[in-house]
Coordinates of C-alpha atoms in Angstrom, one line a residue:
Chain A
M1 CA 75.8 99.2 95.9
L2 CA 75.2 96.3 93.5
Q3 CA 78.4 94.9 92.1
N4 CA 78.4 93.9 88.5
T5 CA 80.9 91.1 89.1
D6 CA 78.4 88.3 88.3
A7 CA 79.0 87.4 84.6
N8 CA 75.3 86.7 84.0
T9 CA 74.2 90.1 85.3
D10 CA 76.8 91.7 83.1
L11 CA 75.7 89.8 80.0
A12 CA 72.1 90.8 80.8
V13 CA 73.0 94.5 80.9
R14 CA 75.1 94.2 77.8
S15 CA 72.2 92.4 76.0
L16 CA 69.8 95.3 76.6
D17 CA 68.8 96.8 73.3
A18 CA 71.7 95.2 71.6
I19 CA 71.2 92.5 69.0
C20 CA 74.9 91.8 68.8
V21 CA 76.2 90.5 72.0
N22 CA 79.6 88.9 72.3
E23 CA 79.0 85.6 74.2
S24 CA 82.5 84.3 74.1
R25 CA 83.7 83.1 77.5
L26 CA 87.3 83.0 76.5
E27 CA 89.8 85.5 77.7
H28 CA 92.5 86.6 75.4
K29 CA 95.4 89.0 75.4
W30 CA 94.6 92.3 73.9
Y31 CA 96.5 91.7 70.7
H32 CA 93.9 89.1 69.7
N33 CA 91.7 92.0 68.9
L34 CA 93.9 93.0 66.1
K35 CA 92.2 90.5 63.9
Y36 CA 89.0 92.5 64.2
L37 CA 91.0 95.6 63.2
V38 CA 92.0 93.8 60.1
V39 CA 88.5 92.7 59.3
G40 CA 87.4 96.3 59.9
I41 CA 90.0 97.6 57.4
F42 CA 88.8 95.2 54.8
F43 CA 85.3 96.3 55.5
G44 CA 86.1 100.0 55.4
I45 CA 87.8 99.5 52.0
V46 CA 84.7 97.8 50.6
F47 CA 82.5 100.5 52.0
V48 CA 84.4 103.2 50.2
K49 CA 85.0 101.4 46.9
A50 CA 81.4 100.3 46.6
E51 CA 80.3 103.9 47.5
V52 CA 78.2 102.5 50.3
I53 CA 79.3 105.5 52.4
S54 CA 78.2 107.9 49.7
W55 CA 75.4 110.4 50.7
Y56 CA 74.3 110.4 47.1
R57 CA 73.9 106.6 46.9
I58 CA 71.7 106.7 50.1
Q59 CA 69.6 109.5 48.5
E60 CA 69.2 107.4 45.3
M61 CA 68.1 104.4 47.4
F62 CA 65.4 106.3 49.3
R63 CA 64.2 107.8 46.0
L64 CA 64.2 104.5 44.2
Q65 CA 66.5 105.9 41.6
S66 CA 69.2 103.2 41.8
F67 CA 69.4 99.5 42.4
H68 CA 72.9 99.7 43.8
M69 CA 72.2 99.8 47.5
Y70 CA 69.4 97.3 47.3
G71 CA 71.7 95.0 45.4
I72 CA 74.4 95.4 48.1
I73 CA 72.2 94.9 51.1
G74 CA 70.2 92.1 49.4
S75 CA 73.2 90.1 48.4
A76 CA 74.9 90.7 51.7
V77 CA 71.9 89.4 53.5
I78 CA 71.7 86.3 51.3
T79 CA 75.4 85.6 51.8
G80 CA 74.9 86.0 55.6
M81 CA 71.9 83.8 55.6
I82 CA 73.6 81.0 53.8
S83 CA 76.7 81.3 56.0
V84 CA 74.7 81.2 59.3
W85 CA 72.7 78.3 58.0
L86 CA 75.9 76.4 57.1
I87 CA 77.4 77.3 60.5
K88 CA 74.3 75.9 62.3
K89 CA 74.0 72.8 60.1
F90 CA 77.6 71.7 60.5
N91 CA 78.0 73.0 64.1
V92 CA 81.0 75.0 62.9
K93 CA 83.3 76.0 65.8
T94 CA 85.5 79.1 66.2
I95 CA 89.2 79.1 65.6
Y96 CA 89.5 78.6 69.3
G97 CA 87.3 75.5 69.3
E98 CA 84.3 77.3 70.9
L99 CA 80.8 76.4 69.7
I100 CA 79.3 79.4 67.7
R101 CA 76.3 80.9 69.4
I102 CA 74.1 83.7 68.1
S103 CA 71.6 85.1 70.6
P104 CA 68.0 85.5 69.4
K105 CA 66.2 88.8 70.0
A106 CA 62.7 89.5 71.3
F107 CA 60.4 92.0 69.7
N108 CA 59.9 95.3 71.5
K109 CA 58.3 98.6 70.3
G110 CA 61.7 100.2 70.2
Q111 CA 62.4 98.4 67.0
I112 CA 59.5 100.5 65.5
Y113 CA 60.1 103.9 67.1
G114 CA 63.8 103.7 67.2
G115 CA 63.8 102.2 63.7
L116 CA 61.9 105.1 62.3
M117 CA 64.1 107.6 64.1
F118 CA 67.2 106.0 62.7
G119 CA 65.7 105.9 59.2
L120 CA 65.2 109.7 59.4
G121 CA 68.7 110.3 60.5
W122 CA 70.1 107.9 57.9
A123 CA 68.6 109.9 55.1
M124 CA 69.8 113.2 56.6
T125 CA 73.4 112.2 57.2
G126 CA 73.6 109.7 54.3
A127 CA 75.3 107.4 56.7
C128 CA 74.6 104.6 59.2
P129 CA 77.1 104.1 62.0
G130 CA 79.6 102.1 60.1
P131 CA 79.9 104.5 57.2
L132 CA 80.4 107.4 59.7
F133 CA 83.7 105.9 60.7
A134 CA 84.7 105.3 57.1
Q135 CA 83.7 108.8 56.0
I136 CA 86.0 110.3 58.6
G137 CA 88.7 108.1 57.4
T138 CA 88.3 109.5 53.9
G139 CA 89.2 112.9 55.3
A140 CA 85.7 114.4 55.8
T141 CA 86.7 115.6 59.3
V142 CA 83.4 117.4 59.8
V143 CA 81.7 114.0 60.0
G144 CA 83.5 113.7 63.3
V145 CA 80.8 116.1 64.6
T146 CA 78.1 113.8 63.3
L147 CA 79.8 110.9 65.0
L148 CA 80.0 112.8 68.3
S149 CA 76.4 113.7 68.0
A150 CA 75.5 110.1 67.4
I151 CA 77.4 109.1 70.6
A152 CA 75.5 111.9 72.4
G153 CA 72.2 110.4 71.0
T154 CA 73.2 107.0 72.3
W155 CA 74.0 108.5 75.7
V156 CA 70.7 110.4 76.0
Y157 CA 68.9 107.2 75.0
G158 CA 70.6 105.3 77.9
R159 CA 69.8 108.2 80.2
I160 CA 66.1 108.2 79.5
R161 CA 65.6 104.6 78.5
E162 CA 63.3 103.7 81.4
K163 CA 60.9 106.5 80.5
L164 CA 60.5 105.3 76.8
P165 CA 57.9 102.8 75.6
H166 CA 59.5 99.5 74.8
Chain B
M1 CA 95.2 94.9 39.1
I2 CA 95.4 98.2 41.1
E3 CA 93.8 100.0 38.2
F4 CA 91.0 97.4 38.3
L5 CA 90.5 97.9 42.0
K6 CA 90.4 101.7 41.6
Q7 CA 87.1 101.6 39.7
P8 CA 83.9 101.7 41.8
W9 CA 83.0 98.2 42.8
A10 CA 79.8 96.6 41.6
W11 CA 77.0 95.7 44.0
Y12 CA 77.4 92.0 43.3
V13 CA 81.0 92.2 44.4
A14 CA 80.6 94.4 47.4
G15 CA 77.4 92.8 48.8
P16 CA 78.7 89.3 49.2
L17 CA 82.0 90.7 50.6
I18 CA 80.0 92.6 53.2
G19 CA 77.8 89.5 53.9
L20 CA 81.0 87.4 54.4
T21 CA 81.8 89.6 57.4
V22 CA 79.1 87.7 59.3
P23 CA 80.7 84.2 59.2
I24 CA 84.2 85.7 59.5
L25 CA 83.5 87.4 62.8
L26 CA 81.7 84.4 64.1
I27 CA 84.5 82.0 63.2
I28 CA 87.4 84.2 64.4
G29 CA 85.9 84.8 67.8
N30 CA 82.1 84.2 68.2
K31 CA 81.3 87.8 67.5
S32 CA 78.0 88.9 66.1
F33 CA 78.3 91.5 63.4
G34 CA 77.1 94.9 64.6
I35 CA 78.4 98.4 64.5
S36 CA 76.1 100.8 66.4
S37 CA 76.9 99.0 69.6
S38 CA 80.3 100.6 69.4
L39 CA 78.7 103.9 70.2
R40 CA 77.3 102.4 73.4
H41 CA 80.7 101.0 74.3
I42 CA 82.2 104.4 73.8
C43 CA 79.6 105.9 76.2
A44 CA 80.2 103.0 78.7
S45 CA 84.0 103.5 78.6
C46 CA 84.1 107.3 78.6
M47 CA 81.1 108.7 80.4
P48 CA 79.0 105.9 82.1
A49 CA 77.6 108.6 84.6
N50 CA 76.2 105.8 86.8
I51 CA 73.5 105.1 84.2
P52 CA 72.5 101.4 84.5
F53 CA 72.4 101.0 80.7
F54 CA 76.1 101.8 80.6
K55 CA 77.2 99.8 83.7
Y56 CA 78.6 96.7 82.2
D57 CA 82.1 95.4 81.5
W58 CA 82.7 97.2 78.2
K59 CA 86.2 95.6 78.0
K60 CA 84.4 92.3 77.0
E61 CA 83.2 94.1 73.9
V62 CA 86.4 96.0 73.1
W63 CA 86.7 93.9 69.9
N64 CA 83.9 96.1 68.5
L65 CA 86.1 99.2 69.0
F66 CA 89.0 97.6 67.2
F67 CA 86.6 96.8 64.4
V68 CA 85.3 100.4 64.0
L69 CA 88.9 101.7 64.2
G70 CA 89.6 99.3 61.3
I71 CA 86.7 100.7 59.3
F72 CA 88.1 104.2 59.8
L73 CA 91.6 103.1 58.7
G74 CA 90.0 101.2 55.8
G75 CA 88.4 104.4 54.6
A76 CA 91.7 106.2 54.8
I77 CA 93.5 103.4 52.8
A78 CA 90.8 103.2 50.1
I79 CA 90.8 107.0 49.5
N80 CA 94.5 107.3 49.4
L81 CA 95.6 104.2 47.6
L82 CA 92.6 103.0 45.6
S83 CA 90.7 106.2 44.9
N84 CA 89.0 106.8 41.6
P85 CA 89.7 110.3 40.3
A86 CA 86.5 110.6 38.3
P87 CA 83.6 112.4 40.0
M88 CA 80.7 110.3 41.2
E89 CA 78.0 109.3 38.7
V90 CA 74.6 109.8 40.1
N91 CA 71.1 109.4 38.7
P92 CA 70.3 112.5 36.5
E93 CA 67.0 112.9 38.2
L94 CA 68.8 113.2 41.6
A95 CA 71.4 115.5 40.1
G96 CA 68.7 117.8 38.7
E97 CA 67.0 118.0 42.1
L98 CA 70.2 118.6 44.0
T99 CA 71.3 121.4 41.6
R100 CA 68.2 123.4 42.8
Y101 CA 69.7 123.2 46.3
G102 CA 73.1 124.3 45.2
I103 CA 74.7 120.8 45.4
T104 CA 76.8 120.5 42.3
D105 CA 80.2 119.1 43.5
Y106 CA 80.4 115.4 42.9
R107 CA 84.2 115.0 43.5
S108 CA 83.7 113.5 47.0
L109 CA 81.4 110.7 48.3
I110 CA 79.7 113.3 50.4
P111 CA 78.3 116.6 49.2
Q112 CA 80.9 119.1 50.1
D113 CA 78.5 121.9 49.2
I114 CA 76.4 121.2 52.3
I115 CA 78.6 119.0 54.6
N116 CA 81.5 121.1 55.5
W117 CA 82.8 123.0 58.6
Q118 CA 81.3 126.4 57.5
S119 CA 77.9 125.0 56.9
L120 CA 77.9 123.3 60.4
F121 CA 77.2 126.8 61.8
T122 CA 74.1 127.3 59.6
I123 CA 70.6 125.9 60.3
K124 CA 70.8 123.6 57.3
G125 CA 74.2 122.2 58.3
F126 CA 73.3 121.9 62.0
L127 CA 70.1 119.9 61.1
L128 CA 71.9 117.6 58.6
M129 CA 75.0 116.9 60.7
V130 CA 74.1 117.4 64.4
V131 CA 70.4 116.6 64.5
G132 CA 70.9 113.8 61.9
G133 CA 73.7 112.3 63.9
F134 CA 71.7 112.5 67.1
L135 CA 68.8 110.6 65.4
V136 CA 71.3 107.9 64.1
G137 CA 72.7 107.4 67.6
F138 CA 69.5 107.5 69.5
G139 CA 67.4 105.6 67.0
T140 CA 69.9 102.7 66.5
R141 CA 70.1 102.1 70.2
Y142 CA 66.4 102.4 70.7
A143 CA 65.9 99.9 67.8
G144 CA 68.6 97.7 69.2
G145 CA 70.8 97.8 66.2
C146 CA 71.5 99.4 62.8
T147 CA 71.9 98.3 59.2
S148 CA 74.6 95.9 60.2
G149 CA 73.1 94.4 63.4
H150 CA 69.5 94.2 62.2
A151 CA 69.5 94.3 58.4
I152 CA 72.5 92.1 57.8
M153 CA 73.2 90.1 61.0
G154 CA 69.6 89.9 62.3
L155 CA 68.1 88.9 58.9
S156 CA 70.9 86.4 58.3
N157 CA 69.8 84.7 61.5
L158 CA 66.1 85.0 60.4
Q159 CA 65.1 87.2 63.3
L160 CA 61.6 88.7 62.9
P161 CA 62.4 91.7 65.1
S162 CA 65.2 92.6 62.7
L163 CA 62.9 92.4 59.7
I164 CA 60.5 94.8 61.5
A165 CA 63.4 97.1 62.4
T166 CA 64.7 97.1 58.9
G167 CA 61.3 97.9 57.5
C168 CA 61.1 100.9 59.9
F169 CA 64.6 102.1 58.9
M170 CA 63.4 102.2 55.3
I171 CA 60.1 103.9 56.1
G172 CA 61.9 106.6 58.1
G173 CA 64.4 107.0 55.2
F174 CA 61.7 107.3 52.6
I175 CA 59.8 109.9 54.7
M176 CA 63.0 112.0 55.3
A177 CA 64.4 111.8 51.7
N178 CA 61.1 112.5 49.9
L179 CA 59.1 114.7 52.3
I180 CA 61.4 116.4 54.9
L181 CA 64.8 116.7 53.3
P182 CA 63.7 118.9 50.4
L183 CA 62.5 121.4 53.0
I184 CA 65.8 121.2 54.9
L185 CA 67.9 121.6 51.7
S186 CA 65.8 124.6 50.7
L187 CA 66.8 126.5 53.9

């Protein structure tokens, strides 16, 4: 059996169909992850307060009945673009002194087929993966079923990945 | 201050705050912003079933699970401490359309008339929650990311594949919301 001990092999597998791969080589104690928990909490609060997790706002977006979601996504992208540009321009390092790296992504047909499928699901559930977690947090326990179904969808994708056009 | 925070936040406040997540995650640990990957790490950690796609060291991406746990907690904090008692204000045109499908309750961010435990066992509820959820999980992984990974992180890094994916998310959403969802909601 092939062992996944080689770090490069492992990164290659993790990079499959994932635009966001963690490339840090540093090893930390588990509690260093608590800072991501804090960022997540801040993020979840913004999600709820700006009604990003609202089914109604998503319906308005896809019916061109409100500028709200377009304004949020647009200004988030512009903020992100300026940030990434500044990080690259000034070779900003992480708080651990590591050089920041963002992996580029190649085109494959999955971005079209999968993108369309996700779009259909997004308008049905009124939530992309992030808002699912926040919606459950707001007490909508039944959304836990939607989340489990999304996990099942990811699992089935992994199971039949080789048979799909990419 | 708290009263101010309790109102719904404007797009020009929320958008830049969401965008700032990109540099924050990069600077505090070289992490690229993305949420749908967490679903894959859950599969890899709980039921890899010898599938090559799930055979990787998920512990290296455990930060992502802390992040989504935080989003869950953030949702709970916002609704309990900062919630706005007024019902949601939606576009009158949308409200008019939804009334025809029996959706009239705007007290919650999600329509409790159709998204609840009883409706889960009806065809309409099953389609909306179970089939919809499946499409979200399958589609995001097939596309290689979701709104956060492609639309925000990918576009921030000027990735053409992310622009294509984001365009397809929108096309899929427009087709569902305008052409298919009215049929489902009529069930």
